[in-house]
Coordinates of C-alpha atoms in Angstrom, one line a residue:
Chain A
M9 CA 105.2 112.2 88.4
A10 CA 108.9 112.7 88.1
Y11 CA 109.7 109.5 86.5
D12 CA 107.9 109.6 83.2
V13 CA 109.0 108.1 80.1
A14 CA 107.3 109.6 77.3
A15 CA 106.9 106.6 75.0
L16 CA 105.8 104.5 77.7
E17 CA 103.1 107.0 79.0
K18 CA 101.8 107.2 75.2
L19 CA 101.5 103.2 75.1
I20 CA 99.6 103.3 78.5
E21 CA 97.5 105.8 77.2
Q22 CA 96.7 104.1 73.8
F23 CA 95.6 100.8 76.0
Q24 CA 93.7 102.9 78.3
K25 CA 91.4 104.0 75.5
I26 CA 89.9 100.4 75.2
P27 CA 86.4 100.7 76.8
S28 CA 86.7 98.7 80.1
I29 CA 90.8 99.1 80.7
G30 CA 91.5 101.1 83.5
R31 CA 95.0 102.7 84.3
K32 CA 96.3 99.7 86.2
T33 CA 95.4 97.3 83.7
A34 CA 97.1 99.5 80.9
Q35 CA 100.0 99.7 82.7
R36 CA 100.5 95.8 83.2
M37 CA 99.8 95.6 79.1
A38 CA 102.3 98.2 78.2
F39 CA 104.8 96.5 80.6
H40 CA 104.0 93.1 78.9
V41 CA 104.7 94.9 75.5
L42 CA 108.2 96.0 76.9
D43 CA 109.1 92.2 77.7
L44 CA 108.4 91.2 74.1
T45 CA 111.2 90.5 71.9
D46 CA 111.4 93.1 69.1
E47 CA 109.8 90.5 66.6
Q48 CA 106.9 89.9 69.0
A49 CA 106.5 93.8 69.1
Q50 CA 106.3 94.1 65.3
E51 CA 104.2 91.2 65.0
F52 CA 101.7 92.9 67.7
A53 CA 101.9 96.3 65.4
N54 CA 101.4 94.8 62.6
A55 CA 98.4 92.6 63.7
I56 CA 96.7 96.0 64.7
I57 CA 97.4 97.7 61.0
D58 CA 96.6 94.6 59.4
A59 CA 93.5 94.1 60.9
H60 CA 92.8 97.7 60.0
T61 CA 93.5 97.6 56.3
K62 CA 92.4 93.9 55.4
I63 CA 89.0 93.9 57.4
H64 CA 86.0 95.7 55.9
H65 CA 82.4 94.7 55.9
C66 CA 80.9 91.8 53.6
A67 CA 79.3 93.3 50.6
L68 CA 76.0 91.4 51.5
C69 CA 75.6 90.8 55.2
H70 CA 78.0 93.4 56.6
N71 CA 79.7 91.0 59.0
L72 CA 83.4 91.7 58.9
T73 CA 85.5 90.2 56.3
E74 CA 88.8 90.2 54.3
N75 CA 87.3 89.4 51.3
E76 CA 84.3 90.8 48.7
L77 CA 81.8 88.4 50.5
C78 CA 82.4 86.9 54.1
P79 CA 82.6 83.1 54.4
V80 CA 79.1 82.4 55.6
C81 CA 77.5 84.5 52.5
E82 CA 80.0 82.6 50.2
S83 CA 79.1 79.2 51.6
V84 CA 76.8 77.0 49.5
N85 CA 76.3 74.8 52.5
R86 CA 74.2 77.5 54.3
D87 CA 70.7 78.2 53.9
H88 CA 70.6 81.6 52.2
A89 CA 66.9 81.8 52.6
T90 CA 66.9 82.2 56.9
V91 CA 68.7 85.6 57.6
C92 CA 69.7 86.1 61.2
V93 CA 69.8 90.1 62.0
V94 CA 72.1 90.8 64.8
E95 CA 73.4 94.3 66.3
E96 CA 77.3 93.6 65.9
P97 CA 79.7 91.5 64.5
R98 CA 80.7 89.8 68.0
D99 CA 77.2 88.3 68.1
V100 CA 77.5 86.5 65.1
L101 CA 80.7 85.0 67.0
A102 CA 78.3 83.6 69.6
M103 CA 75.9 82.7 67.3
E104 CA 78.5 80.6 65.0
R105 CA 80.0 79.1 68.7
M106 CA 76.8 77.6 68.9
R107 CA 76.9 75.3 65.5
E108 CA 73.2 75.0 65.5
F109 CA 72.2 77.8 63.2
N110 CA 72.6 77.3 59.5
G111 CA 71.3 80.3 57.8
V112 CA 73.0 83.8 57.0
Y113 CA 73.2 87.0 58.8
H114 CA 72.9 90.5 58.4
V115 CA 74.9 93.0 61.1
L116 CA 73.0 96.1 61.8
H117 CA 76.4 97.7 63.3
G118 CA 74.0 99.3 66.0
V119 CA 70.8 99.8 67.0
I120 CA 68.2 102.7 66.6
S121 CA 69.1 104.9 69.5
P122 CA 67.5 108.7 69.1
M123 CA 69.1 109.2 72.9
N124 CA 72.5 108.8 71.2
G125 CA 71.5 110.2 67.8
I126 CA 71.4 107.0 65.9
G127 CA 68.5 106.7 63.3
P128 CA 67.5 104.2 60.7
E129 CA 69.9 105.6 58.2
Q130 CA 73.0 105.1 60.1
L131 CA 72.5 101.3 60.4
T132 CA 72.7 98.9 57.6
I133 CA 68.5 98.4 57.6
K134 CA 68.5 99.9 54.2
N135 CA 70.5 97.4 52.5
L136 CA 68.3 94.7 54.6
I137 CA 65.2 95.7 53.2
E138 CA 67.2 95.5 49.6
R139 CA 67.9 91.9 50.3
V140 CA 64.5 90.9 51.4
S141 CA 62.8 92.8 48.0
D142 CA 65.2 90.6 46.1
G143 CA 62.6 87.9 46.8
N144 CA 64.8 84.9 48.1
I145 CA 64.3 85.3 51.7
A146 CA 61.5 83.1 53.6
E147 CA 62.4 84.1 56.9
V148 CA 64.2 87.0 58.9
I149 CA 65.0 86.2 62.7
M150 CA 65.4 89.1 64.7
A151 CA 68.4 88.5 67.1
T152 CA 69.1 92.0 68.4
N153 CA 69.6 92.4 72.2
P154 CA 66.6 92.0 74.7
T155 CA 66.9 96.2 75.5
I156 CA 64.5 98.8 74.7
E157 CA 66.7 99.6 71.6
G158 CA 66.9 96.5 70.5
D159 CA 63.3 95.5 71.0
T160 CA 62.5 99.1 69.0
T161 CA 64.8 98.2 66.2
A162 CA 63.5 94.8 66.1
M163 CA 59.9 96.3 65.9
Y164 CA 60.8 99.0 63.4
I165 CA 62.6 96.5 61.0
S166 CA 59.6 93.9 61.2
K167 CA 57.4 96.3 60.1
L168 CA 59.3 97.2 56.9
I169 CA 59.6 93.3 56.0
K170 CA 56.2 92.3 56.6
P171 CA 54.8 94.0 53.3
F172 CA 57.4 91.7 51.4
G173 CA 55.1 88.7 52.9
V174 CA 58.3 87.3 54.5
K175 CA 58.1 85.7 57.8
V176 CA 59.7 87.8 60.8
T177 CA 60.5 85.8 64.2
R178 CA 62.4 87.1 67.2
L179 CA 64.6 85.2 69.5
A180 CA 63.0 83.7 72.7
Y181 CA 63.9 85.6 76.0
G182 CA 63.4 83.9 79.2
I183 CA 65.3 82.6 82.0
P184 CA 69.0 81.4 81.0
V185 CA 69.4 77.5 81.2
G186 CA 71.0 76.4 84.3
A187 CA 69.8 79.8 86.1
D188 CA 67.6 80.1 89.5
I189 CA 64.1 81.3 89.0
E190 CA 64.7 82.9 92.4
Y191 CA 67.3 84.9 91.1
A192 CA 65.9 86.1 87.8
D193 CA 65.4 90.0 87.3
D194 CA 61.6 90.9 87.1
V195 CA 61.7 91.6 83.2
T196 CA 63.1 88.4 82.2
L197 CA 60.7 86.6 84.6
M198 CA 57.9 88.5 82.9
R199 CA 59.5 87.6 79.3
A200 CA 59.9 83.8 80.5
L201 CA 56.0 84.1 81.6
S202 CA 54.5 85.4 78.1
G203 CA 56.7 83.6 76.2
R204 CA 55.8 80.0 77.7
S205 CA 55.0 77.5 75.8
E206 CA 52.8 74.3 75.8
L207 CA 54.3 70.9 77.2
Chain B
M16 CA 84.0 78.4 63.7
A17 CA 82.7 78.9 60.3
Y18 CA 83.1 82.6 60.8
D19 CA 86.8 83.2 60.8
V20 CA 88.4 86.3 60.0
A21 CA 92.0 85.7 59.8
A22 CA 93.5 89.3 60.6
L23 CA 91.2 89.5 63.2
E24 CA 91.9 86.4 64.8
K25 CA 95.7 87.0 64.7
L26 CA 94.9 90.6 66.4
I27 CA 92.8 88.4 69.1
E28 CA 95.5 86.3 69.7
Q29 CA 97.9 89.2 70.2
F30 CA 95.8 90.6 72.8
Q31 CA 95.4 87.2 74.4
K32 CA 99.0 86.8 75.1
I33 CA 99.0 89.6 77.7
P34 CA 98.8 88.2 81.0
S35 CA 95.4 88.3 82.7
I36 CA 93.6 88.6 79.5
G37 CA 91.0 86.1 78.4
R38 CA 89.4 85.5 74.9
K39 CA 86.1 87.8 75.7
T40 CA 88.6 90.6 76.7
A41 CA 90.7 90.0 74.2
Q42 CA 88.1 90.1 71.5
R43 CA 86.5 93.1 72.9
M44 CA 90.1 95.1 72.5
A45 CA 90.3 93.8 68.9
F46 CA 86.5 95.2 68.0
H47 CA 87.9 98.2 69.7
V48 CA 90.8 98.3 67.4
L49 CA 88.3 98.0 64.4
D50 CA 86.4 100.9 65.3
L51 CA 89.4 103.3 65.2
T52 CA 90.3 105.5 62.4
D53 CA 93.2 104.6 60.2
E54 CA 95.3 107.3 61.8
Q55 CA 94.3 106.1 65.2
A56 CA 95.3 102.2 64.3
Q57 CA 98.7 103.8 63.0
E58 CA 99.3 105.7 66.4
F59 CA 98.4 102.6 68.4
A60 CA 101.1 100.3 66.2
N61 CA 103.5 103.3 66.4
A62 CA 103.3 103.5 70.4
I63 CA 104.0 99.6 70.6
I64 CA 107.0 99.9 68.1
D65 CA 108.1 103.2 69.8
A66 CA 108.1 102.0 73.1
H67 CA 110.0 99.0 72.3
T68 CA 112.9 100.9 70.3
K69 CA 113.2 104.0 72.5
I70 CA 112.9 102.5 76.0
H71 CA 116.0 100.8 77.6
H72 CA 117.6 100.6 81.1
C73 CA 119.4 103.5 82.8
A74 CA 122.8 102.8 82.9
L75 CA 123.1 103.5 86.4
C76 CA 119.7 102.3 88.2
H77 CA 118.3 99.8 85.4
N78 CA 114.8 101.7 85.5
L79 CA 113.1 102.1 82.0
T80 CA 114.3 105.3 80.5
E81 CA 114.6 106.8 76.6
N82 CA 117.8 108.3 77.6
E83 CA 121.2 107.3 78.8
L84 CA 120.2 108.0 82.4
C85 CA 116.7 108.0 83.5
P86 CA 115.3 111.2 84.9
V87 CA 115.6 110.2 88.5
C88 CA 119.4 109.5 88.1
E89 CA 119.9 112.9 86.0
S90 CA 118.1 115.0 88.5
V91 CA 120.2 117.3 90.9
N92 CA 117.6 117.5 93.2
R93 CA 117.3 114.0 94.6
D94 CA 119.5 112.5 97.3
H95 CA 121.9 110.3 95.2
A96 CA 123.2 108.8 98.6
T97 CA 120.0 107.1 99.4
V98 CA 119.1 104.2 96.9
C99 CA 115.8 102.3 97.1
V100 CA 115.9 98.7 96.0
V101 CA 112.9 97.7 94.0
E102 CA 112.0 94.4 91.9
E103 CA 110.3 96.0 88.9
P104 CA 110.0 99.4 87.1
R105 CA 106.2 99.4 88.3
D106 CA 107.5 99.7 91.8
V107 CA 109.6 102.8 91.0
L108 CA 105.9 104.2 89.5
A109 CA 103.9 103.3 92.8
M110 CA 106.8 104.6 94.7
E111 CA 106.9 108.1 92.7
R112 CA 103.3 108.4 93.0
M113 CA 103.7 108.9 96.8
R114 CA 106.2 111.8 96.4
E115 CA 107.4 111.5 99.9
F116 CA 110.9 109.4 98.8
N117 CA 113.6 112.0 97.4
G118 CA 116.2 109.2 96.9
V119 CA 117.0 107.1 94.0
Y120 CA 116.2 103.7 92.5
H121 CA 117.9 100.5 91.7
V122 CA 115.7 98.0 89.9
L123 CA 116.6 94.4 90.0
H124 CA 114.3 93.3 87.4
G125 CA 113.1 90.3 89.3
V126 CA 113.9 88.5 92.4
I127 CA 115.9 85.4 93.4
S128 CA 113.8 82.4 92.9
P129 CA 115.6 79.1 92.5
M130 CA 112.0 77.4 92.0
N131 CA 112.1 79.6 88.6
G132 CA 115.7 79.3 87.8
I133 CA 116.3 82.8 88.8
G134 CA 119.7 83.2 90.6
P135 CA 121.5 86.4 91.7
E136 CA 123.4 86.7 88.5
Q137 CA 120.2 87.1 86.5
L138 CA 119.5 90.1 88.4
T139 CA 121.1 93.5 88.4
I140 CA 122.8 93.0 91.9
K141 CA 126.1 93.0 90.7
N142 CA 125.7 96.5 89.4
L143 CA 124.0 97.4 92.9
I144 CA 127.3 96.5 94.5
E145 CA 129.2 98.2 92.2
R146 CA 127.3 101.4 92.8
V147 CA 128.0 100.9 96.7
S148 CA 131.5 100.2 96.5
D149 CA 131.8 103.5 94.5
G150 CA 131.6 104.9 98.1
N151 CA 128.8 107.7 97.9
I152 CA 125.8 106.0 99.3
A153 CA 124.9 106.1 102.8
E154 CA 121.7 103.8 102.9
V155 CA 120.4 101.4 100.7
I156 CA 116.4 100.5 101.5
M157 CA 115.3 97.1 100.4
A158 CA 111.9 97.5 98.9
T159 CA 111.2 94.3 97.5
N160 CA 107.7 92.6 98.0
P161 CA 107.2 91.2 101.4
T162 CA 107.3 87.6 99.7
I163 CA 109.3 84.6 100.5
E164 CA 111.3 85.5 97.4
G165 CA 111.4 89.2 98.0
D166 CA 112.6 88.6 101.5
T167 CA 115.3 86.1 100.4
T168 CA 116.6 88.7 97.9
A169 CA 116.7 91.5 100.6
M170 CA 118.6 89.4 102.9
Y171 CA 120.9 88.2 100.2
I172 CA 121.7 91.6 99.1
S173 CA 122.2 93.1 102.4
K174 CA 124.9 90.6 103.5
L175 CA 126.8 91.7 100.2
I176 CA 126.4 95.5 101.1
K177 CA 127.1 95.3 104.9
P178 CA 130.8 95.0 104.7
F179 CA 131.1 98.2 102.8
G180 CA 129.6 99.9 106.0
V181 CA 126.4 101.3 104.2
K182 CA 123.2 101.3 106.2
V183 CA 120.7 98.7 104.9
T184 CA 117.1 99.0 105.8
R185 CA 114.0 97.3 105.1
L186 CA 110.5 99.0 104.1
A187 CA 108.4 98.3 107.4
Y188 CA 105.4 95.8 107.1
G189 CA 102.8 98.3 106.6
I190 CA 102.3 96.4 103.5
P191 CA 100.0 93.6 103.9
V192 CA 101.8 90.5 103.4
G193 CA 101.4 88.4 100.6
A194 CA 100.4 91.5 98.5
D195 CA 102.3 93.2 95.8
I196 CA 103.7 96.7 96.2
E197 CA 102.6 97.8 92.8
Y198 CA 98.9 97.7 94.5
A199 CA 99.6 99.3 97.8
D200 CA 97.6 102.4 98.6
D201 CA 99.8 105.6 98.9
V202 CA 99.2 105.8 102.8
T203 CA 100.2 102.3 103.5
L204 CA 103.2 102.7 101.2
M205 CA 104.2 106.0 103.3
R206 CA 103.9 104.4 106.5
A207 CA 106.1 101.5 105.2
L208 CA 108.7 103.9 104.0
S209 CA 108.7 105.9 107.4
G210 CA 108.7 102.7 109.4
R211 CA 111.4 101.3 107.6
S212 CA 113.9 99.1 110.0
E213 CA 117.5 98.4 109.7
L214 CA 118.3 94.8 108.6

């Protein structure tokens, strides 16, 4: 390209590195940055650096936090005997949005995936077992995704936890509320059938 | 939301300010930033600041550049007697991608739009007339978008330029009416260029 502004090109490249962002979107985003005031651009850059330096893992549940413990683990209003195990911090956001779950979390930061070279030791499973072995936990709810890796990880963890006499449950999987049975995929429908409950 | 990390929330907000980026995408982008190494995050932040401090308007054509003049205006290999007038810098990117146009540009940075309170004086029309009045320009190609505002702006500018005895042409309507030049495919854009008509 004859017209090539290095600083603009670099910024487009940065945006393009984000998963699911293509060249056109990255370009539009870069032009948005150019339209900002100097102050707004500084704010944007600071937000990136701040997020990076301030946010780390909660010492207990490994969710993202700016403090030693995350707000959920610190709260006295939460039921610390019920632990919901999720794959990623974004799953905690989804659970919290529902405003229905009053327990605490444990974030694995991934799933067991031999295909991608990820074994149990790369996840926070050891820390979860430590929490369970401390003896104050009554139930562990496995809320990993209903994928092969998610299911495998849930099975693996439940086998490690059961010897401690702790109840291990799994989120129900079935047809989403409001969806049509006609359009449900076979696997979902199979799960909905096998997980059917008495009326 | 009980789970609320201020630094993360701020970063999500920054991404969400970008047009066409919704909450979910902004969240995914913020999590991408957290996954970067410290060095990569610093690079990202620098790219934003750099783009903002280094990039300004070319003194001649008002395209984006890091120098006094943009590479196109500085080039001795371009035909400086043919000026292509576009709305935005991204339109220059589209024209250059085609590798068919060898003239120079003039970027208006908008279109006349009374509905949005944008009159001719907010655009770089005065600078264009100055360029034309200097006497070295043989043809001005109006490449504003085929919208009501784009057409109006093209007509307005052509009336100002014609008294100087300069040929004024308009890109052919090979571009689908109502669409954006930025998103035109190369072949459509090429046909629009070769089929340009005199205004």
